[in-house]
Amino acid sequence: EIFGPREKNRERMAPKNSTTAEAENTYLTKTSTNGRNTERPPLQIVWLNVYLITALHGMALYGLYILPRTKPWTWVWMGVCFILGGAGITIGAHRLWSHRSFKATWSLRLFLMLMNCMSAQNDIFEWVRDHRVHHKYSETDADPHNAKRGFFFSHVGWLMVRKHPDVRTKGKQIDMSDLYADNIVMFQRRHYKPLTIIFNIILPTLVPWYFWNEALWNSFFVCFAFRYAYLLNVTWSVNSFAHIWGSRPYDEAISPSQNLVANLGTLGEGYHNFHHCFPQDYATSELGTYINLSKFFIDCFALVGLAYDLKTTSKEAVLQRRRRTGDLRNQKH
Ligand code: ST9
Ligand code: ZN
Ligand code: ZN
């Protein structure tokens, strides 16, 4: 398990002068219990990102405003783009490439890579490296969107500043050999800019114009700007909402939580307490397909042979974990 649950979190939550924790995690010694590192280098704001992200949100609000005036087929297409792009993140970048929770044929990987371009959340390689380092060093300075630095930082602020040096140092130690060996991921990385411009901007905008005579202006603001900003925010909500609010039945000592709000928008990625405990589970929950469209799609892919070796967690392992660290901790058994 290369990026499995961090048992050390238990030590992090333990009384501060736990010397074992300090000796094992030098990056933790600088971090107080509220997660604030007094030695953190000053924030270096990347103003271009601030402008671009703000401009996108302005355009998205305008898209929402004109939405009632656009054709119903345009709404349908926006929904289709949202789900396809979302699948490129949840099923592709997250459950397949970050966690290897199932295997996929060449054609499914190609499809997921193209759909991943539709959500423009950095190329798969970069997304996976940030995500693996997030799991392994969750809520320390090496976590790119460290939730201990507050709601805004974990939601979007981390994309507007230079990364903490620990992210780079720890990130370089993450095993990425599986991604280097994946031609489809490497192809995407080499041609990321044109691919993402085509799949995130041009295709969503042109389809309504070409097929049902929607005004280009309308489809740009609705199917690109509004849909993209919405998708980014629901994705980011897993890093912010689901690292702050919700229940923690599997591990009470970690911040990731079961968050219904995050779950609803993300095709089933809000079962975050479960996910941080069992990151290799393809369903990211023990509740079957309940509010989990991503699991449903992976099951469909498996039915037709495009996905295989789906990894799950046994009921016994889940129960043991709940008894050891979760809501059954104080029960006699
Ligand atoms: C976006 C990503 O939105 C969202 C990810 C969310 C993840 C959520 C996970 C939750 C679970 C799944 C839920 C899915 C739900 C989906 C719902 C769907 C319906 N390790 O990057 P630079 C190196 S993206 C090792 O410039 P700076 C790097 O290689 C949105 N090394 O860092 C380079 O080295 P070298 C669009 C690392 O300068 C050097 O550091 N994008 C790592 O600090 C510099 O790299 C944007 O808005 C690492 N982890 O700048 C912004 N990281 O020089 C795009 C970096 O040797 N990003 N390195 O090549 C940027 O502009 C910049 O990265 C920055 C930081 C300004 C943020
Ligand atoms: Zn997380
Ligand atoms: Zn994950």
Coordinates of N, CA, C and O and ligand atoms in Angstrom, one line a residue, residues 94 131 134-135 138-139 143 145 238-239 242-243 256 272 275-276, ligand 2:
H94 N -8.9 10.0 -9.7 CA -8.9 9.6 -8.3 C -8.9 8.1 -8.0 O -7.9 7.5 -7.6
H131 N -2.4 14.4 -4.9 CA -3.4 13.6 -4.1 C -2.7 12.5 -3.2 O -3.1 12.3 -2.1
H134 N -1.3 14.3 -0.4 CA -2.4 14.7 0.5 C -2.7 13.5 1.4 O -2.9 13.7 2.7
H135 N -2.8 12.3 0.9 CA -3.2 11.2 1.8 C -2.1 10.8 2.7 O -2.3 10.6 3.9
S138 N -1.4 13.9 5.3 CA -2.7 14.6 5.5 C -2.6 15.6 6.6 O -2.2 15.3 7.7
E139 N -3.0 16.9 6.3 CA -3.0 18.0 7.3 C -1.7 18.3 8.0 O -1.7 18.6 9.2
D143 N 0.9 18.6 2.9 CA -0.4 18.3 2.3 C -0.7 19.6 1.4 O -0.8 20.7 2.0
H145 N -3.2 20.9 0.1 CA -4.4 21.7 0.6 C -4.7 21.4 2.0 O -5.9 21.1 2.4
V238 N -14.6 18.7 -1.3 CA -14.1 17.5 -0.6 C -12.9 17.9 0.3 O -12.7 17.4 1.4
N239 N -12.1 18.8 -0.2 CA -10.9 19.2 0.6 C -11.2 20.2 1.7 O -10.5 20.3 2.7
A242 N -15.5 18.5 3.5 CA -15.3 17.1 4.0 C -14.0 16.9 4.8 O -13.7 15.7 5.2
H243 N -13.3 18.0 5.0 CA -12.1 17.8 6.0 C -12.4 18.6 7.2 O -11.6 18.8 8.1
P256 N -10.8 14.1 8.1 CA -11.7 13.8 7.0 C -13.0 13.2 7.5 O -13.0 12.4 8.4
H272 N -15.6 10.7 3.1 CA -14.2 11.0 3.1 C -13.5 10.4 4.4 O -12.3 10.1 4.3
H275 N -12.9 6.9 3.2 CA -11.9 6.9 2.1 C -10.5 7.1 2.7 O -9.6 6.4 2.2
H276 N -10.3 8.0 3.7 CA -9.0 8.1 4.2 C -8.5 6.9 5.0 O -7.3 6.6 5.2
Ligands
ZN2 ZN -8.8 14.2 1.9

